[in-house]
Short mmCIF file of C-alpha atoms and ligand atoms in Angstrom, two decimals:
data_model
loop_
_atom_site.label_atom_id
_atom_site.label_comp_id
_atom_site.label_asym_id
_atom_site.label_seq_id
_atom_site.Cartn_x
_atom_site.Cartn_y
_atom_site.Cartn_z
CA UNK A 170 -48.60 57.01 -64.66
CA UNK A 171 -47.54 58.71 -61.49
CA UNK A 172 -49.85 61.62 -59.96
CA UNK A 173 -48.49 64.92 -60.31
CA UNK A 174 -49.48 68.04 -58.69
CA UNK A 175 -50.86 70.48 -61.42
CA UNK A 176 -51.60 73.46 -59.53
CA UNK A 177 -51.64 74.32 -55.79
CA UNK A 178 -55.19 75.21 -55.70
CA UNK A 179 -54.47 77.62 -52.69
CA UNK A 180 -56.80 80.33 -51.75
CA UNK A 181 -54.59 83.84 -52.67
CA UNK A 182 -55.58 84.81 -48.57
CA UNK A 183 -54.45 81.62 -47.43
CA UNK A 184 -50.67 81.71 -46.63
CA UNK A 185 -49.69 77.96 -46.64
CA UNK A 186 -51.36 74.71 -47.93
CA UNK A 187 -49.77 72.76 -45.02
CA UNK A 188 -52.10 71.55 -42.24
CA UNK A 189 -53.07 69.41 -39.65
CA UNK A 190 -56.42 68.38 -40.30
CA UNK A 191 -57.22 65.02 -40.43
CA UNK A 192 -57.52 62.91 -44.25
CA UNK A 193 -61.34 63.95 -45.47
CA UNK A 194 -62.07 67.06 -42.65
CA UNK A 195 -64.44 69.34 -44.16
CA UNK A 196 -63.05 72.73 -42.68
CA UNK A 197 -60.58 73.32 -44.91
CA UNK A 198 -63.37 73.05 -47.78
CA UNK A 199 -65.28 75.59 -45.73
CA UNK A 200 -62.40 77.89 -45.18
CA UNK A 201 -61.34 77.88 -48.78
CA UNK A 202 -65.12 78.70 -50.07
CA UNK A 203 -65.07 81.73 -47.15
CA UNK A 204 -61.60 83.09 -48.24
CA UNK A 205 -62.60 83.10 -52.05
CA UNK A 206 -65.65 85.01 -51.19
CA UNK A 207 -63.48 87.19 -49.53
CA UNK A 208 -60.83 87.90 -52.33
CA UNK A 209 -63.82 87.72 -54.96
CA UNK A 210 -65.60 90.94 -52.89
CA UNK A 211 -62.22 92.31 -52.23
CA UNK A 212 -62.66 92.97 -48.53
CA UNK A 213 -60.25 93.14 -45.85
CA UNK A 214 -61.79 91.65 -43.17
CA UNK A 215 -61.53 91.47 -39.63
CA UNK A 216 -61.40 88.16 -38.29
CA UNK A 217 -62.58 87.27 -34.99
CA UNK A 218 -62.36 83.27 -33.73
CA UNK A 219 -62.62 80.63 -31.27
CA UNK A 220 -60.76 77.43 -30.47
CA UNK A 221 -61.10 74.29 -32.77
CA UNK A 222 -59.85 72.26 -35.52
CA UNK A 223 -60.43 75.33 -37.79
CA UNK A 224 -58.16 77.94 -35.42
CA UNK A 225 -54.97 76.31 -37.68
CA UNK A 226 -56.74 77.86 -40.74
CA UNK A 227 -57.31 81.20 -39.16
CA UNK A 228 -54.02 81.64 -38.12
CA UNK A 229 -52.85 80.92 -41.43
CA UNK A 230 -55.42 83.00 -43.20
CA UNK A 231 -53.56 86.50 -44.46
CA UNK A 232 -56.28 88.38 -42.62
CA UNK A 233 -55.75 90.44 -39.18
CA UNK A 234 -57.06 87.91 -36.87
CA UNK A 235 -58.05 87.45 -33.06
CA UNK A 236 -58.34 83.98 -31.05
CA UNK A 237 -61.15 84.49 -28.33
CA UNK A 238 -62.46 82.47 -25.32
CA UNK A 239 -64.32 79.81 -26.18
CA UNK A 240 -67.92 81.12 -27.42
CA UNK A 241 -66.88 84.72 -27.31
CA UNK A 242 -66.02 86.00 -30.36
CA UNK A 243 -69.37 87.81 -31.67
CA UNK A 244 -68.45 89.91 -28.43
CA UNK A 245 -65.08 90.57 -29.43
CA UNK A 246 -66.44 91.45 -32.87
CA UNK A 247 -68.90 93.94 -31.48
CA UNK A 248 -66.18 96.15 -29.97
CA UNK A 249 -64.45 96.17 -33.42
CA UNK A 250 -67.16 96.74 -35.23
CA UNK A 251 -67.91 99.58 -33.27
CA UNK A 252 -64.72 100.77 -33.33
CA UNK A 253 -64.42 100.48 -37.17
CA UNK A 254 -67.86 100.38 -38.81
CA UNK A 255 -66.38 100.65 -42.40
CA UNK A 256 -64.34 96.88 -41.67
CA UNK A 257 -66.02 93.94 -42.56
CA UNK A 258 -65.74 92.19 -39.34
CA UNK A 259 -66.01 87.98 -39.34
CA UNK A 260 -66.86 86.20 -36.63
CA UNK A 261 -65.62 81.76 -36.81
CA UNK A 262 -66.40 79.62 -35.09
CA UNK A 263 -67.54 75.37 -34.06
CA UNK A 264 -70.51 73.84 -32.77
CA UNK A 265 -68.42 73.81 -29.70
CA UNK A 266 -67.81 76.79 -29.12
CA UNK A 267 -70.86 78.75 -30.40
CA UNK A 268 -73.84 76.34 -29.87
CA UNK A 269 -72.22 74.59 -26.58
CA UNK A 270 -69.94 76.80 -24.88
CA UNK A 271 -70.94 80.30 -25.70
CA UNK A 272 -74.31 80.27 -26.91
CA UNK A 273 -75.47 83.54 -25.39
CA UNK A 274 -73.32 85.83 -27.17
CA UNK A 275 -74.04 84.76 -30.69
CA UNK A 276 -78.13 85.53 -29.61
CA UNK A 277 -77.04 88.64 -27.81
CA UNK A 278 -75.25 89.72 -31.08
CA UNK A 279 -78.00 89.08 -33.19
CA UNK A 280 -80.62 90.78 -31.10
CA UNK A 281 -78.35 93.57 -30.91
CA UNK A 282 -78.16 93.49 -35.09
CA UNK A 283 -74.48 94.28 -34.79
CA UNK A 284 -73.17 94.22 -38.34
CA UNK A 285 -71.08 91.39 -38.76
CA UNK A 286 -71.01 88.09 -40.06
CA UNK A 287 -70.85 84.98 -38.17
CA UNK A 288 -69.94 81.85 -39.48
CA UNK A 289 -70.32 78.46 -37.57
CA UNK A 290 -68.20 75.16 -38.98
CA UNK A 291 -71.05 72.47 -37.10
CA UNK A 292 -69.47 69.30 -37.71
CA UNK A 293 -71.63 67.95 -34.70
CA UNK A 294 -68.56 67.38 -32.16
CA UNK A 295 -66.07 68.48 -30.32
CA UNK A 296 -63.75 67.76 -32.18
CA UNK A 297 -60.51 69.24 -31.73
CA UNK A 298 -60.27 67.75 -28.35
CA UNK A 299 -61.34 64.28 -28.97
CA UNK A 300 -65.03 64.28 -30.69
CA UNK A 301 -67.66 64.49 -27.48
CA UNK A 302 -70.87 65.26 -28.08
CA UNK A 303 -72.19 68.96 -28.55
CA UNK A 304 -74.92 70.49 -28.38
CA UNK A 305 -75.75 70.36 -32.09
CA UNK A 306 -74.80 66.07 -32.35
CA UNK A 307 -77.93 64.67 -34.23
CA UNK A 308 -80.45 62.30 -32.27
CA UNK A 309 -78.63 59.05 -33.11
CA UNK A 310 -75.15 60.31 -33.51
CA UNK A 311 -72.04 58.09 -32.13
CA UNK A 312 -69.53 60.80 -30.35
CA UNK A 313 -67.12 60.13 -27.95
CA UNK A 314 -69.19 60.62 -25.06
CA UNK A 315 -72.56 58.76 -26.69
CA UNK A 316 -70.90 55.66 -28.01
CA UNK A 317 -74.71 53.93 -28.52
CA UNK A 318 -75.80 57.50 -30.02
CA UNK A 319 -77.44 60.23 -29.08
CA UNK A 320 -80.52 59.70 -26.96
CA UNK A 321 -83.25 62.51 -26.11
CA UNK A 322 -84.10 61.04 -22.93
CA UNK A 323 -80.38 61.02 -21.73
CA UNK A 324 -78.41 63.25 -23.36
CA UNK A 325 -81.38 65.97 -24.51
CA UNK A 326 -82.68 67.34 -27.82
CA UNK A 327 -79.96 68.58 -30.63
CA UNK A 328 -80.56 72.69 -30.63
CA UNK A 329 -81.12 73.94 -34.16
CA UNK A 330 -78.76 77.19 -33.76
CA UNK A 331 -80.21 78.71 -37.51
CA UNK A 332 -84.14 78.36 -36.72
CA UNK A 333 -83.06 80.12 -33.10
CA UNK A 334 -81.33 82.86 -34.84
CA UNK A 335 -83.65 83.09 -37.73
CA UNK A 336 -86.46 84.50 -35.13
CA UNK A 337 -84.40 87.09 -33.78
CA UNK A 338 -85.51 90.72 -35.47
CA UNK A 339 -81.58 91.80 -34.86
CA UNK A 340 -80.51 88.95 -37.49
CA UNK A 341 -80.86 90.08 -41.44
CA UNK A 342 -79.77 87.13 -42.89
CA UNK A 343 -79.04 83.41 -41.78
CA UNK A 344 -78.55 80.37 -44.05
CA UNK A 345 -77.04 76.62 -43.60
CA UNK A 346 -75.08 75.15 -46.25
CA UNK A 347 -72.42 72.36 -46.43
CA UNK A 348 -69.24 70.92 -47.86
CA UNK A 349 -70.34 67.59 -48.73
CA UNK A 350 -70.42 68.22 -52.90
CA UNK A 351 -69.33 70.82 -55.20
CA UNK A 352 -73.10 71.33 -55.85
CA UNK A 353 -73.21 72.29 -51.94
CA UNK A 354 -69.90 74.28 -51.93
CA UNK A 355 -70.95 76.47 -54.50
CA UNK A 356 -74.17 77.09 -52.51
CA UNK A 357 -72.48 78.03 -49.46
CA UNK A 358 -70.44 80.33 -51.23
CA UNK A 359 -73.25 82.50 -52.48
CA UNK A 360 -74.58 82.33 -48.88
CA UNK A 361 -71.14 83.52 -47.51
CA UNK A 362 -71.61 86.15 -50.01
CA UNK A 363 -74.64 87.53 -49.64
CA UNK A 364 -74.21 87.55 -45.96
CA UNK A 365 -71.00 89.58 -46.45
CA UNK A 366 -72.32 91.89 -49.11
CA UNK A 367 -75.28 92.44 -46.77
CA UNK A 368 -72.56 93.31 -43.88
CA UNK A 369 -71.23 96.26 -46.33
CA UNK A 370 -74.93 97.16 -46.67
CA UNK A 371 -74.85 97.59 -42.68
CA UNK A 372 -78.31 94.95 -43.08
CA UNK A 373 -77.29 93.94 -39.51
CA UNK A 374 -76.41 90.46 -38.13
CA UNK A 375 -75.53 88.35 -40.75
CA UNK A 376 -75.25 84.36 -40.16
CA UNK A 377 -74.01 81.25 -42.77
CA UNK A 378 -73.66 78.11 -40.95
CA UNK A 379 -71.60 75.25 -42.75
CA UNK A 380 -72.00 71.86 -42.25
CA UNK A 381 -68.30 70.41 -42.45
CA UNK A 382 -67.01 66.52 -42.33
CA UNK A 383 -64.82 65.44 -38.84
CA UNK A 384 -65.01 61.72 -40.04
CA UNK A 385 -62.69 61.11 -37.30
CA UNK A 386 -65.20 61.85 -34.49
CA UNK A 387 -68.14 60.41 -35.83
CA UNK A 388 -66.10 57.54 -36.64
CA UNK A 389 -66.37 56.92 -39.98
CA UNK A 390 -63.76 56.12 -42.77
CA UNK A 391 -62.83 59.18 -44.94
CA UNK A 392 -64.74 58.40 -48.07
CA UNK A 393 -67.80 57.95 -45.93
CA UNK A 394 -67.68 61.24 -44.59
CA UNK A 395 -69.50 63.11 -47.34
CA UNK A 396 -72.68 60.84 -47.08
CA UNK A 397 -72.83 60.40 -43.11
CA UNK A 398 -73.30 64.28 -43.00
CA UNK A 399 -76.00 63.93 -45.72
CA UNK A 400 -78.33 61.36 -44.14
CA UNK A 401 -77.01 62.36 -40.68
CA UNK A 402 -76.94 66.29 -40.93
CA UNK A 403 -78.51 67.38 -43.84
CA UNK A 404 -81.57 65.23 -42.95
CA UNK A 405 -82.07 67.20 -39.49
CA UNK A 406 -81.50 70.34 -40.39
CA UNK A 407 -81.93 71.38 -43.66
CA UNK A 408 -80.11 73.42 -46.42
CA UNK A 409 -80.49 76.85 -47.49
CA UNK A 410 -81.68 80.69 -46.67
CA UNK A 411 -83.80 80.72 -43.33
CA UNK A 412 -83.87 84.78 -43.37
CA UNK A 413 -82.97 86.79 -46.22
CA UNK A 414 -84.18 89.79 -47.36
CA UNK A 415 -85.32 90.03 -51.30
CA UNK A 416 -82.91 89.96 -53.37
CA UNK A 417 -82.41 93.11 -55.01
C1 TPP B 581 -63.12 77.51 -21.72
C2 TPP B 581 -62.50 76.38 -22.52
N1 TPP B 581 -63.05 75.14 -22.41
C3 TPP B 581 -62.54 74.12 -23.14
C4 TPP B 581 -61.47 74.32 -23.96
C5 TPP B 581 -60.91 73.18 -24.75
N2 TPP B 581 -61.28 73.18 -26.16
C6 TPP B 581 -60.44 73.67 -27.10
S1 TPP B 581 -60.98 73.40 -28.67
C7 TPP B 581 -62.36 72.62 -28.09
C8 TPP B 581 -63.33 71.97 -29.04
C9 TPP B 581 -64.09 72.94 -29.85
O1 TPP B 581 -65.05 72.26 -30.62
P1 TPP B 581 -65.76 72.99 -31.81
O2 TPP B 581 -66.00 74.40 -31.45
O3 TPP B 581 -66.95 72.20 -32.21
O4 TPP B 581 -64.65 72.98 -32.95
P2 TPP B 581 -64.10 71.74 -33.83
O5 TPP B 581 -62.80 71.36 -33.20
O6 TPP B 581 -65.10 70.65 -33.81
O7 TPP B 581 -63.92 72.34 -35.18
C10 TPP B 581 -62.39 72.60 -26.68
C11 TPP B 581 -63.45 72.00 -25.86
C12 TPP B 581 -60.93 75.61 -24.05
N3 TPP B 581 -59.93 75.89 -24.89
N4 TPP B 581 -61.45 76.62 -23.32
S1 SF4 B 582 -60.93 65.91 -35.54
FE1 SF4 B 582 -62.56 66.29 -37.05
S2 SF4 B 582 -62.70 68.55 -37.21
FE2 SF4 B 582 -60.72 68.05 -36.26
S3 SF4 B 582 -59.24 67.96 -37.96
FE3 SF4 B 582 -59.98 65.85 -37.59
S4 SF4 B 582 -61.72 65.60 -39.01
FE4 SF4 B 582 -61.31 67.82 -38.83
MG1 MG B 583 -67.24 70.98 -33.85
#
């Protein structure tokens, strides 16, 4: 029997199932669990991002939006926030961007505790512009610019961006999940939504970073995808809440 399509599974926020992502990318997992949050809570939030594979999601996201300079956006987020403390205001953005690029204003944020949420898709590369290594690639990791892996001695140590922001007193909340099983989507999503409801609480800087497939740059096949960023990423870093409050 021939496939069929039986339903078109599309987020209600997200205007389009067409993309460009490569076969077995783990943004658009990410960005589906994030939008569902968002319809579930029934915010209308802000959304504030950088450049990367994921911008094609944001800019067909029903949500007001922004595109920022590269590592910028929890600056652009602080004006709006200011501006309108009642709007949930969402910060997205890569390993790229935040951890590489911009790395200052995501710890100047949090210090500040300005209430918004950031999210950061760390897939470990660059890779909307061809997969180098970044500054959160694993010790080991093949990337464009490592082909024998990443070495300490050469290319320095990977740079845990959730134990950095988990010692800042600014940040309320900040939590890594993943996209590699259903078990770890549904995780993430109660991260994504405690950060958010926390936001709405005005808790202060709220943080969920997702670890997302880009088989392409860590050259892997698509079905391999799913365990490279377990024994890769997972491994190093760790899954779950690295600040939270109590729950109530
Ligand atoms: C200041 C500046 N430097 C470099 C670029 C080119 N650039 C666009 S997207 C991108 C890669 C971003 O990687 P990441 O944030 O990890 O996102 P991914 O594509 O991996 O999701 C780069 C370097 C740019 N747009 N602006
Ligand atoms: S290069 Fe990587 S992050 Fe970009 S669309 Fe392809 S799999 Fe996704
Ligand atoms: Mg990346």
């Amino acid at each position: 029997m021939s496939p069929r399509l039986i339903s078109e599974f599309k987020p209600n926020l997200l205007q389009s199932s067409e993309h460009d992502l490569c076969p077995g990318c783990g943004h658009g997992i990410a960005w589906r669990a994030v939008l569902d949050v968002v319809a579930e809570l029934g915010l209308k939030p802000i959304l504030l991002a950088g450049h990367g594979c994921y911008t094609q999601l944001m800019i067909n996201s029903d949500l007001d939006s922004l595109q920022c300079l590269h590592g910028r956006a929890p600056a652009a987020a602080t004006g709006i926030k200011r501006m309108l403390p009642q709007t949930p205001v969402i910060t997205l953005q890569g390993d790229g961007d935040m951890v590489s690029e911009g790395l200052h204003e995501v710890l100047h944020a949090a210090s500040r505790g300005e209430k918004i949420t950031s999210l950061l898709f760390n897939n470990g590369v660059f890779g909307d512009t061809g997969g180098h290594m970044t500054a959160t690639t694993v010790v080991g990791q093949r990337t464009k610019t490592s082909l024998d892996g990443r070495d300490p001695d050469e290319h320095g140590h990977p740079i845990d961006i959730g134990r950095l922001l988990a010692q800042i007193d600014g940040a309320a909340y900040v939590a890594r999940g993943a996209v590699n099983s259903p078990a770890m989507v549904a995780r993430t999503k109660h991260m994504v939504r405690r950060a958010l409801e926390l936001q709405v609480q005005g808790a202060g800087f709220t943080f969920v970073e997702v670890l997302t497939m880009c088989p392409t740059g860590w050259f892997v096949s698509t079905p391999e995808g799913p365990g490279y960023l377990k024994e890769a990423m997972m491994e190093n870093f760790g899954i779950g809440e690295l600040k939270a409050p109590a729950e109530s």
